[in-house]
Coordinates of C-alpha atoms in Angstrom, one line a residue:
Chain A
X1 CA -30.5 84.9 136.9
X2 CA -34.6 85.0 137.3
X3 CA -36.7 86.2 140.3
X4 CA -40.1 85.0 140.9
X5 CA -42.4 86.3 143.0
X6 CA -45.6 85.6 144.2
X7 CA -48.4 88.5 144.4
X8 CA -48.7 86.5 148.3
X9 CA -45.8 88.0 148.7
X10 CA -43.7 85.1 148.6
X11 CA -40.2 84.2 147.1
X12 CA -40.6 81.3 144.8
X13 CA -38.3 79.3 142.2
X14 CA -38.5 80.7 138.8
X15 CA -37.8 76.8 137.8
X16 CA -40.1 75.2 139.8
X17 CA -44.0 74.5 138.7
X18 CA -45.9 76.9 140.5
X19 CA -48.9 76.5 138.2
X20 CA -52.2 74.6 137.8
X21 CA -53.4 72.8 134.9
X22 CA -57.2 74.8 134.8
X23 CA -55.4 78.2 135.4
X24 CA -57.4 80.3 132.6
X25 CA -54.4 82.6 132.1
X26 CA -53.3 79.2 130.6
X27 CA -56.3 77.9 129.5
X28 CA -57.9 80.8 127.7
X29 CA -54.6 83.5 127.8
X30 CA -57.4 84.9 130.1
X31 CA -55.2 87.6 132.3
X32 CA -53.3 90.9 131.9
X33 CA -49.3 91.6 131.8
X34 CA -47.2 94.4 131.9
X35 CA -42.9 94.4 131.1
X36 CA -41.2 96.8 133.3
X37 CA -37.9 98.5 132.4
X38 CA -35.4 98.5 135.9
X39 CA -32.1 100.2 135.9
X40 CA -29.3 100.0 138.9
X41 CA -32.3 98.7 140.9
X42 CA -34.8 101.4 139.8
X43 CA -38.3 100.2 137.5
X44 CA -39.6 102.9 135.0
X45 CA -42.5 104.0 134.6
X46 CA -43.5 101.8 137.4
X47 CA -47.4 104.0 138.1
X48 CA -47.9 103.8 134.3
X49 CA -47.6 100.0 134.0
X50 CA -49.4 99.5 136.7
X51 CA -52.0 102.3 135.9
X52 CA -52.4 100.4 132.9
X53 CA -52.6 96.9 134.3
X54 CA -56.0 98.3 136.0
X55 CA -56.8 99.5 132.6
X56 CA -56.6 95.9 131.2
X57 CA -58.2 94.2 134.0
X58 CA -61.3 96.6 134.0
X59 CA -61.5 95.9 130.1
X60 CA -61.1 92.0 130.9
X61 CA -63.7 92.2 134.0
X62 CA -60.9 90.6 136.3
X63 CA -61.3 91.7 140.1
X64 CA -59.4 95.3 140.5
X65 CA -55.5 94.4 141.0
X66 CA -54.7 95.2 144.3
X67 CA -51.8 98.0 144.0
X68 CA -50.3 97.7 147.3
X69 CA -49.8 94.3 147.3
X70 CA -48.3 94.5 143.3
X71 CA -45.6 97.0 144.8
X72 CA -45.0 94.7 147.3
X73 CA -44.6 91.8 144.7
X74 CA -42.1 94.3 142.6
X75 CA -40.3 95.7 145.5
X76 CA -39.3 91.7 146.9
X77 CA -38.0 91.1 143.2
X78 CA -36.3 94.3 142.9
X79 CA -34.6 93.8 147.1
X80 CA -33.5 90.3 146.1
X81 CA -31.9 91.3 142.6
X82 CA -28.4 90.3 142.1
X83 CA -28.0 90.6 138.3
X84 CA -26.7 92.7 135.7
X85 CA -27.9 96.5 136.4
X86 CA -31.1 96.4 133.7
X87 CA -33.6 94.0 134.2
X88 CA -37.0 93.6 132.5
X89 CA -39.8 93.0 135.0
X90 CA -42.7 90.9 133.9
X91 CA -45.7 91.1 136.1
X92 CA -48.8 88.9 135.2
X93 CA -52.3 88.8 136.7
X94 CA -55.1 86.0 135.6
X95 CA -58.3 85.2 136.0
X96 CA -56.8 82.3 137.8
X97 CA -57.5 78.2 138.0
X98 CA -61.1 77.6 136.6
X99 CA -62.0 75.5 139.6
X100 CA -60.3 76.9 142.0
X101 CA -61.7 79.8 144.8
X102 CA -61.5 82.6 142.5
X103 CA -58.7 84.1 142.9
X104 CA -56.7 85.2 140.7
X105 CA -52.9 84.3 139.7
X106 CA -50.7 87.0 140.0
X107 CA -46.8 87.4 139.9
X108 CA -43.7 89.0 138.9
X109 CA -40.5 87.6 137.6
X110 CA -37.7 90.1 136.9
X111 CA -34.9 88.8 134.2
X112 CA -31.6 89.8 132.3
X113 CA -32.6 91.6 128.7
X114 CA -32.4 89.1 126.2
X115 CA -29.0 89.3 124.2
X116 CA -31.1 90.4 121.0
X117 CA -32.9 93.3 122.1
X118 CA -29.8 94.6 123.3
X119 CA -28.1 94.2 120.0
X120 CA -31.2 95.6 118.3
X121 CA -31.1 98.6 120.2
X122 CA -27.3 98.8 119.0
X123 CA -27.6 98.3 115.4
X124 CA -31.2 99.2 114.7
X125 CA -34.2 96.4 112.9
X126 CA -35.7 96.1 110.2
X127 CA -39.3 95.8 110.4
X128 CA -41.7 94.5 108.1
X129 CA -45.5 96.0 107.8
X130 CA -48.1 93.3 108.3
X131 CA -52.0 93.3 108.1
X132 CA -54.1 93.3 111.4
X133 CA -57.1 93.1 110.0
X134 CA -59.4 95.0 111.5
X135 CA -60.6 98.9 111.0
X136 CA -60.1 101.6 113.9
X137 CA -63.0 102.6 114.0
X138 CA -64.4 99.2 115.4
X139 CA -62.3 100.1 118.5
X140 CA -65.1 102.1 120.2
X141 CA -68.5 100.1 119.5
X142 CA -67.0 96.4 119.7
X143 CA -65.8 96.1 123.4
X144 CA -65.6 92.3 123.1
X145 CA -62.6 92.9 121.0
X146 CA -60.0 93.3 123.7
X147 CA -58.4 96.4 121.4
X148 CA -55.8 98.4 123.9
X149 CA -56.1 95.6 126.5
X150 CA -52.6 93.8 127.0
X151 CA -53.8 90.2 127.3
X152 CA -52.1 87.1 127.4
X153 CA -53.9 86.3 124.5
X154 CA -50.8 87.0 122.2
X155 CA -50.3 84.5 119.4
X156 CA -51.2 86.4 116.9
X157 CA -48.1 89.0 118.3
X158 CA -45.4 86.1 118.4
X159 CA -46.8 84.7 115.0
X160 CA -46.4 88.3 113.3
X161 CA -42.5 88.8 114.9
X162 CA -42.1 84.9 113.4
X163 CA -43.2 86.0 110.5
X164 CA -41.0 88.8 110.5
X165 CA -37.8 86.7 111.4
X166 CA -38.8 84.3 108.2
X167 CA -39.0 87.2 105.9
X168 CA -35.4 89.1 106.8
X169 CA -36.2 91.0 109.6
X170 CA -36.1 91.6 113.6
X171 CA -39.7 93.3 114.0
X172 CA -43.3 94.1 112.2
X173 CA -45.3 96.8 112.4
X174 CA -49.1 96.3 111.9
X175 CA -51.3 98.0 109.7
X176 CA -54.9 98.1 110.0
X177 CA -57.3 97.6 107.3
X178 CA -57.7 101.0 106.0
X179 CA -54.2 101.3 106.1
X180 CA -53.3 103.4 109.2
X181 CA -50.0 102.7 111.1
X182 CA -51.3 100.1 114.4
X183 CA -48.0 99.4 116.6
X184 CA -45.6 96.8 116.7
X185 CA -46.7 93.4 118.2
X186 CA -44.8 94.1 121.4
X187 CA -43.9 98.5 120.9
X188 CA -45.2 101.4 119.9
X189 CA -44.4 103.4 116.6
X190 CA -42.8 107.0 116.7
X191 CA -41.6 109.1 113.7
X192 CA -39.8 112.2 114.0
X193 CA -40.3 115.0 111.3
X194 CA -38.0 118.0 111.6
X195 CA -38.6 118.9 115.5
X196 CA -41.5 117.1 115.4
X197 CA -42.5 113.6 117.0
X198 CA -45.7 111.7 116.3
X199 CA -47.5 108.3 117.1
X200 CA -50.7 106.5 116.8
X201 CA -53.7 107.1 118.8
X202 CA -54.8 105.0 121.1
X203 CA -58.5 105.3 119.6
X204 CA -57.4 103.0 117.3
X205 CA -57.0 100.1 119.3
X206 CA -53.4 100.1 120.4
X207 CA -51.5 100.1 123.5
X208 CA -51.0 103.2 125.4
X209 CA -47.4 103.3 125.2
X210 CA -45.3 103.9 128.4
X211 CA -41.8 104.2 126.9
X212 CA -43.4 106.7 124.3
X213 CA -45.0 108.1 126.8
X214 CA -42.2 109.2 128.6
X215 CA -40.1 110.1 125.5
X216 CA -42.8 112.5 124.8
X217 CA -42.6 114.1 128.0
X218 CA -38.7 114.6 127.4
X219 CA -39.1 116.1 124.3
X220 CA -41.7 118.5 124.8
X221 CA -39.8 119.8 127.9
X222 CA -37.2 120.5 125.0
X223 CA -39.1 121.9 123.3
X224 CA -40.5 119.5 120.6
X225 CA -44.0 119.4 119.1
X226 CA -45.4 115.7 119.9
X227 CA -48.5 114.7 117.8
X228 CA -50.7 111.7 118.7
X229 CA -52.4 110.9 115.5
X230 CA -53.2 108.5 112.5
X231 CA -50.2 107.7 111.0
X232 CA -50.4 106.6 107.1
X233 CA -47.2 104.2 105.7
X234 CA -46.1 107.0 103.4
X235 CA -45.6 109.2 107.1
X236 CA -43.2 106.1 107.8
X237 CA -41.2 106.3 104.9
X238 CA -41.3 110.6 104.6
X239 CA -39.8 110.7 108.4
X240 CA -36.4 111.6 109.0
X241 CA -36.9 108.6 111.5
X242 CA -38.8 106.0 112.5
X243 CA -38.3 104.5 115.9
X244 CA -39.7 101.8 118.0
X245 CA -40.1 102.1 121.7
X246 CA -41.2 99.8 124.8
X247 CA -39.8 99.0 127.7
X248 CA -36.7 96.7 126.9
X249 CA -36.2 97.6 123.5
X250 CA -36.1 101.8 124.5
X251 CA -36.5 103.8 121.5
X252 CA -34.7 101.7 118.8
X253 CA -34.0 102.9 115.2
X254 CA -35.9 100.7 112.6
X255 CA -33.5 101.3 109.3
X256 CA -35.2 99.1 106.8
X257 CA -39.1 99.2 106.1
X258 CA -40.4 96.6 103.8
X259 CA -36.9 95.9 102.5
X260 CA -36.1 99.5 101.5
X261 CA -33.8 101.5 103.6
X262 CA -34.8 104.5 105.1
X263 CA -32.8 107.6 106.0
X264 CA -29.9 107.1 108.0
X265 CA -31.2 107.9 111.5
X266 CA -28.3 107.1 113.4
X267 CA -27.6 111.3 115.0
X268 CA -31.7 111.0 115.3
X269 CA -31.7 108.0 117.4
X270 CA -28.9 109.3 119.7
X271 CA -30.6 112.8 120.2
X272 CA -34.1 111.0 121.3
X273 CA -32.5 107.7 123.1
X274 CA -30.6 110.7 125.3
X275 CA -33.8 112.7 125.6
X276 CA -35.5 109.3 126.7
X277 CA -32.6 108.6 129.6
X278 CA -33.3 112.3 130.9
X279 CA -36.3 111.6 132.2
X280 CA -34.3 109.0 134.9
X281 CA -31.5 110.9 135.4
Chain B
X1 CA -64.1 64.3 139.3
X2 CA -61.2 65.7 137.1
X3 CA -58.9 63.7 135.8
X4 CA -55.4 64.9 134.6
X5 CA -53.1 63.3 132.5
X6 CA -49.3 64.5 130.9
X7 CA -48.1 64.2 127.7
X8 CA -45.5 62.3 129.4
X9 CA -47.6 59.5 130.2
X10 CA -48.2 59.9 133.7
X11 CA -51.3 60.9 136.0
X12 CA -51.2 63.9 137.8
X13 CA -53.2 65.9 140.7
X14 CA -55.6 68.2 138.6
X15 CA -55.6 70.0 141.6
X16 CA -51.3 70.2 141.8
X17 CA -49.8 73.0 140.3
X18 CA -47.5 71.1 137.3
X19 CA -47.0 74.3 135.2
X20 CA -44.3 76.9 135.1
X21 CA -44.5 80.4 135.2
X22 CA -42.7 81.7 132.0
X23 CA -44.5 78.5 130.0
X24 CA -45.5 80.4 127.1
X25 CA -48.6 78.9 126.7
X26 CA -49.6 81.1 129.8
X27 CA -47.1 84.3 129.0
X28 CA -48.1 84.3 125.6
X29 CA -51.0 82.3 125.1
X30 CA -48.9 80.6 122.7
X31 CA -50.4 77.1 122.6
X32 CA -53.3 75.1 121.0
X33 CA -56.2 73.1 122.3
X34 CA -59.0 70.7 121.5
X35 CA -62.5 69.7 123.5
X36 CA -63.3 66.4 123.0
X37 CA -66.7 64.7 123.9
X38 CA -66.7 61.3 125.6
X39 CA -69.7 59.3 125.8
X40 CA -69.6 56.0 128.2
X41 CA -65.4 56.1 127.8
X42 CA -66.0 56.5 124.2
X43 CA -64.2 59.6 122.6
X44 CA -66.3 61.2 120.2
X45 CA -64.2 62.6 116.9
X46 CA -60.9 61.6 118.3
X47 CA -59.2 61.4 115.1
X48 CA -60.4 65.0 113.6
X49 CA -59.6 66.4 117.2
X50 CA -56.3 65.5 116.9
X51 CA -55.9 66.5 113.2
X52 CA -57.1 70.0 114.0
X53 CA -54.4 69.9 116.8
X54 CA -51.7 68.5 114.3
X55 CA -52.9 71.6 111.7
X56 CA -53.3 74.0 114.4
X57 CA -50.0 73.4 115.8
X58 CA -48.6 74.1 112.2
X59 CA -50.1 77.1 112.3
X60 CA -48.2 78.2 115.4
X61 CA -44.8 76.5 114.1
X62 CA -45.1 74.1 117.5
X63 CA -43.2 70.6 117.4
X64 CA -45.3 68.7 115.5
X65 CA -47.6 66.6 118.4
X66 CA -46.5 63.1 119.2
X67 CA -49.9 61.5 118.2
X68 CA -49.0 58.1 120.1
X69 CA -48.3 60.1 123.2
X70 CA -51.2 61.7 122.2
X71 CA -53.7 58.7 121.7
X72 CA -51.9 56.9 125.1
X73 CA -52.6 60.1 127.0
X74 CA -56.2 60.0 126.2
X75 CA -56.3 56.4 127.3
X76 CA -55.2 56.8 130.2
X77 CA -57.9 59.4 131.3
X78 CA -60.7 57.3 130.0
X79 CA -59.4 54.1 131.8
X80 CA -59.0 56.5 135.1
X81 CA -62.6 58.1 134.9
X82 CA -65.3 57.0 137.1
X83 CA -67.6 60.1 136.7
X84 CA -70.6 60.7 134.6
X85 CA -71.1 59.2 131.6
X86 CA -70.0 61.9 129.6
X87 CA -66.8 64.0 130.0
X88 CA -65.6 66.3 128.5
X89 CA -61.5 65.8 127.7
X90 CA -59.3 68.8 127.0
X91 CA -56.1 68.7 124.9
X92 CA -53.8 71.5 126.2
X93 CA -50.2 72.0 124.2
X94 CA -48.0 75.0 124.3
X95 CA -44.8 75.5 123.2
X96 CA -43.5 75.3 127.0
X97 CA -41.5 77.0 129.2
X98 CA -39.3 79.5 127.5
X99 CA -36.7 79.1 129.7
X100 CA -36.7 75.5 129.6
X101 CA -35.1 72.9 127.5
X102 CA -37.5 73.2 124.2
X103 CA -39.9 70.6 125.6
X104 CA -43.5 71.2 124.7
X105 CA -46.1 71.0 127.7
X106 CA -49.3 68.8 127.1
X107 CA -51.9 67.2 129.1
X108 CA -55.1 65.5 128.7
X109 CA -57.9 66.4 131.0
X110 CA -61.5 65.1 131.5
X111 CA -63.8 66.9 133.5
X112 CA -67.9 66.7 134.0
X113 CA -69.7 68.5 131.3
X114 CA -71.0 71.8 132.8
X115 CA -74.6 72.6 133.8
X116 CA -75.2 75.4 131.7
X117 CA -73.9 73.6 128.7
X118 CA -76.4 70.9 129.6
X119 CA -79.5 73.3 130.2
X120 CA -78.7 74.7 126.9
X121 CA -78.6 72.1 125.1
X122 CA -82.0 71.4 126.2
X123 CA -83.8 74.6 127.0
X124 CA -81.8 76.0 123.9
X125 CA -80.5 79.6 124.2
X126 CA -80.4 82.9 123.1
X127 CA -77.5 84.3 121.3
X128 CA -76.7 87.8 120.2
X129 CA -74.3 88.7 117.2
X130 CA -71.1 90.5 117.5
X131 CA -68.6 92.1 114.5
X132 CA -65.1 89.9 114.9
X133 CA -63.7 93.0 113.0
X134 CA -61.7 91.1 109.7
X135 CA -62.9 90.5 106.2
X136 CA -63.1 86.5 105.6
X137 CA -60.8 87.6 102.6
X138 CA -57.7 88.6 104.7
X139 CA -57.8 84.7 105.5
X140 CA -55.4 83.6 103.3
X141 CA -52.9 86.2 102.5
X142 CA -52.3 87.1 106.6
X143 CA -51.5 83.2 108.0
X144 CA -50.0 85.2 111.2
X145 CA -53.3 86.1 112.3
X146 CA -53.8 82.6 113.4
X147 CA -57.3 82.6 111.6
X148 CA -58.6 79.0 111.7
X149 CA -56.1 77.8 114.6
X150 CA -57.6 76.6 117.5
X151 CA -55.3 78.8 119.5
X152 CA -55.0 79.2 123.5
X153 CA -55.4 82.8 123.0
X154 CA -59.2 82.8 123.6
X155 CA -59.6 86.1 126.0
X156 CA -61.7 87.6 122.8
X157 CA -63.5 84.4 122.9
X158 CA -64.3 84.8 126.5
X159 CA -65.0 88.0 126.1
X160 CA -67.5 87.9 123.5
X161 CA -69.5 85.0 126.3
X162 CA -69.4 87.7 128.8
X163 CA -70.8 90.3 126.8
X164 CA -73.5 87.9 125.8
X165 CA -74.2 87.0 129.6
X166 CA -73.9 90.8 129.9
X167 CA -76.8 91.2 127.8
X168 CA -79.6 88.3 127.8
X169 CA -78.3 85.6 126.0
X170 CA -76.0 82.6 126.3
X171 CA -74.2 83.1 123.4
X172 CA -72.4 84.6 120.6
X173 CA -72.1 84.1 116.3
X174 CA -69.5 86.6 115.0
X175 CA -69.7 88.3 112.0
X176 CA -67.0 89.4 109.5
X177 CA -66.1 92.9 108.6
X178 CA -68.3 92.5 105.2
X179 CA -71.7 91.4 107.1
X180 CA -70.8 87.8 106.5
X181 CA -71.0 85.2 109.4
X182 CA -67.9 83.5 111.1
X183 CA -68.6 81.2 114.2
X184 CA -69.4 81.3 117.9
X185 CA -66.7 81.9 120.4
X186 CA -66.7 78.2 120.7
X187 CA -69.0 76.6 118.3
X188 CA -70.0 76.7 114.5
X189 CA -73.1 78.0 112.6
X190 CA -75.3 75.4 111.1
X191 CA -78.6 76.5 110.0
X192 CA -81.4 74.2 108.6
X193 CA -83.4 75.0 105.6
X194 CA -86.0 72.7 104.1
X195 CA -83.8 69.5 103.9
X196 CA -80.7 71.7 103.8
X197 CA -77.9 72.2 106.1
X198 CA -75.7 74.7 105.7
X199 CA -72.3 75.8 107.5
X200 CA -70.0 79.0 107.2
X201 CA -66.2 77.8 105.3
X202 CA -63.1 77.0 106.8
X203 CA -61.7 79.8 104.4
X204 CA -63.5 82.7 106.1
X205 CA -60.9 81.9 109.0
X206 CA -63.3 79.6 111.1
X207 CA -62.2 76.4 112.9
X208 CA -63.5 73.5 111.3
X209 CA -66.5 71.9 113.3
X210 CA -65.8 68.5 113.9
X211 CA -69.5 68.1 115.7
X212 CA -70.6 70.2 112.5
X213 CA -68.8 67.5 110.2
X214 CA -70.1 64.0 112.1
X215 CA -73.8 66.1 111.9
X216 CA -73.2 66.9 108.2
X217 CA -71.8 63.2 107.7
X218 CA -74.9 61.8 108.9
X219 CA -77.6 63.9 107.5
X220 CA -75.7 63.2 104.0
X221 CA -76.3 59.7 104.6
X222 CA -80.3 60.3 105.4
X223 CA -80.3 62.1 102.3
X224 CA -80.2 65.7 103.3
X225 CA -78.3 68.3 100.8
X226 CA -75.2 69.9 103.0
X227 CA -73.6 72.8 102.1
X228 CA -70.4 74.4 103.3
X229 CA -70.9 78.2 101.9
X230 CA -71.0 81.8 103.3
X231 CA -73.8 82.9 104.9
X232 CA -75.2 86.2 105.6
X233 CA -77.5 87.5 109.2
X234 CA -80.6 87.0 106.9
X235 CA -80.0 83.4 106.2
X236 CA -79.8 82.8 110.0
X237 CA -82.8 85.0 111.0
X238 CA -85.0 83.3 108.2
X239 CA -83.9 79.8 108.4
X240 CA -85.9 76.8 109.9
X241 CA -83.6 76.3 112.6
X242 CA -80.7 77.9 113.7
X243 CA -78.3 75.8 115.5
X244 CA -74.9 76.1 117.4
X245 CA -72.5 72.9 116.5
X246 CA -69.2 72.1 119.1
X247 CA -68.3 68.7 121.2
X248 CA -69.9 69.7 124.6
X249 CA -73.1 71.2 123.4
X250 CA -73.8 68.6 120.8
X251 CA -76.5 70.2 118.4
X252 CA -77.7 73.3 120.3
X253 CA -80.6 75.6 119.2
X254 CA -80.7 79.0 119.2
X255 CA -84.4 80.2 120.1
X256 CA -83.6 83.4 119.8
X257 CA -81.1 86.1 118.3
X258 CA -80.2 89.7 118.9
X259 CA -83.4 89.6 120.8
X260 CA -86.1 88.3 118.6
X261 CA -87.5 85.2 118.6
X262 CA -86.8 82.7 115.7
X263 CA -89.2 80.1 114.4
X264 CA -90.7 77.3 116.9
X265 CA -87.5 74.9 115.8
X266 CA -87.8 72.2 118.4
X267 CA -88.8 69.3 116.5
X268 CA -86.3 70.1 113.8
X269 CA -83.4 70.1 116.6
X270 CA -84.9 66.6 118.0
X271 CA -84.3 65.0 114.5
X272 CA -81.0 66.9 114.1
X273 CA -79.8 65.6 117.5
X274 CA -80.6 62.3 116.5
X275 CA -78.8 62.5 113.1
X276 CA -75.9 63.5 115.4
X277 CA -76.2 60.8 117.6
X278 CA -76.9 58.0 114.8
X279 CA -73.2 58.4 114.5
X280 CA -71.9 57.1 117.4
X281 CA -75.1 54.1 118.1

């Protein structure tokens, strides 16, 4: 079961080819993308994705998405839904065919969660820490960079979570070169520390995170302290847990860092997944 | 005049849409590519194109290309054009739709060379550099960073253009974390010094040029020293010529960089153009 639609407004076939050759979003990964959590027919954190879909644009100088004709495009795939009750929206604006009018590609094609996530949020990962490369404080004077854009542009992501599955493990976590905690190639990082949850800056050249976002809101309304700071590995391994979170995956438990397991987190991860689910309640 | 051809042997309508949505060449940038020159239906390099392809597409754990499908691909552009003399041919292959059967998507497509790319190549242009934000020394000991793959994910690339366009010049050269010089977003370094040419190393996480390479091959031949060897923003800024190297701008010279004019280099770049050339009489 996949839905495709157009940012026209129009139904399409996922299978068919809907596509052209020069389309820099192919091309040059040249465009923007969001995944959007939907539950019983509902999408989460629908103004956030989409606030941060501007974001990405602006940072990629493609023309300003237009947000009424996005909810449009979200509201055809979420009327003409038949599938099982969560569904992870993908919604994915380029710069559009290279010699074509200029205008841009856009669509969103809503799909079941994929039968590892959902056993991942079960059982918890183990993640493995990998080199990014570059220093956070680049982030602010080298624009060119693309850091806290989310581009198509993401081979580097799906070579680090191959790298990951070769080496004994479901997901990484990148560290940049002066050793601070990044994100994961597709989530954010969260520890918690006594009644205390923390993640990493966006300063630093990471994704705004929309699932952490909303966690965060949940937890200071009961009454948690929420940090958003540099995180070192050592804060990692120290936590009583340390969680991943994004749109499909939710907050799941990562229980083996590097090969060493971490404290069982297990009455940690039920606590915050159960703070996270209050916020749609 | 475009003309498109599939992996699968068969022309297509560069102007048809051919491509999927959830082909993860376009969700993911997850896909390689090549620009090849052709000259009077000759293809320029075809063989080290193709072998970057083959290495690139290791990189990225792809199905190892088909290179008869491949070479037949190619022909069949070159026996279809009837445009200028020289075209340029791209070399698109992703690891397909990720909902499909497995099957890779490739195509072959020549196009006209672009104006600008011709106006630079005589006028020469002005480039500005930016930091890339690694250290040439992660290179080897982070292989899922993709450094030296020749990778669809190019929105830095294109990004780093803009930002020159953004700011009087026509181009980019990026430098490492440690001061040291990488590439341009799509071109090497070569710099000319007395009867020395010298180029920045594949192992600084560079693509390998192969206009660079047929340049060095025939400079070697007329007795120049070449020299494949880091090289730092002094040795560009004091050099005799300063020259970007990639298929479609042949041997281009940069006139002037971050601003500042370099040394009158023009009759150095008509014997280095005609080095390049010697190649292919």
């Amino acid at each position: 079961m996949r839905v495709l639609a157009m940012l026209d407004g129009n139904l399409a076939d996922p299978e068919g080819r809907h596509l052209r050759v020069d389309d820099l979003g192919l091309m040059r990964g040249d465009g923007v993308f969001e995944t959007v959590l939907v539950v019983d027919g509902v999408p989460r954190e629908l103004g956030p994705h989409l606030d941060r879909l501007e974001r990405s644009a602006a940072m990629l100088e493609l023309p300003v998405p237009d947000r009424a004709a996005w909810e449009r495009c979200v509201r055809l795939v979420l009327d003409t839904w038949s599938g099982p009750s969560e569904m992870a929206l993908k919604l994915v604006y380029t710069r559009g065919p290279e010699f074509g009018d200029g205008t841009p590609t856009g669509f969103a094609m809503g799909l079941p969660i994929g039968e590892k996530v959902l056993r991942n949020r079960e059982a918890g990962v183990r993640a493995v820490t990998l080199e990014r490369g570059f220093d956070p404080e680049i982030v602010s004077r080298a624009p060119w960079l693309l850091l806290g854009a989310k581009t198509l542009s993401y081979a580097v992501n799906m070579a680090a979570l191959r790298w990951a599955e070769a080496h004994d493990a479901e997901e990484a976590i990148f560290l940049a070169a002066d050793g601070s905690v990044l994100e994961g190639p597709t989530s954010n990082v969260v520890v918690a520390q006594g009644r205390t949850l923390r993640t990493t800056p966006p300063s630093s050249g990471i994704l705004r995170g929309t699932t952490q976002g909303a966690l965060f809101r949940a937890a200071e309304r009961e009454g948690w302290v929420t940090k958003v700071e540099p995180l070192t590995l050592d804060d990692l391994t120290e936590a009583d847990g340390l969680f991943l979170a994004s749109s499909v995956r939710k907050i799941t438990r990562v229980h083996t860092l590097d090969g060493k397991p971490l404290p069982d987190s297990g009455a940690l991860h039920s606590e915050l997944a159960a703070l996270y689910e209050s916020e749609y309640a």
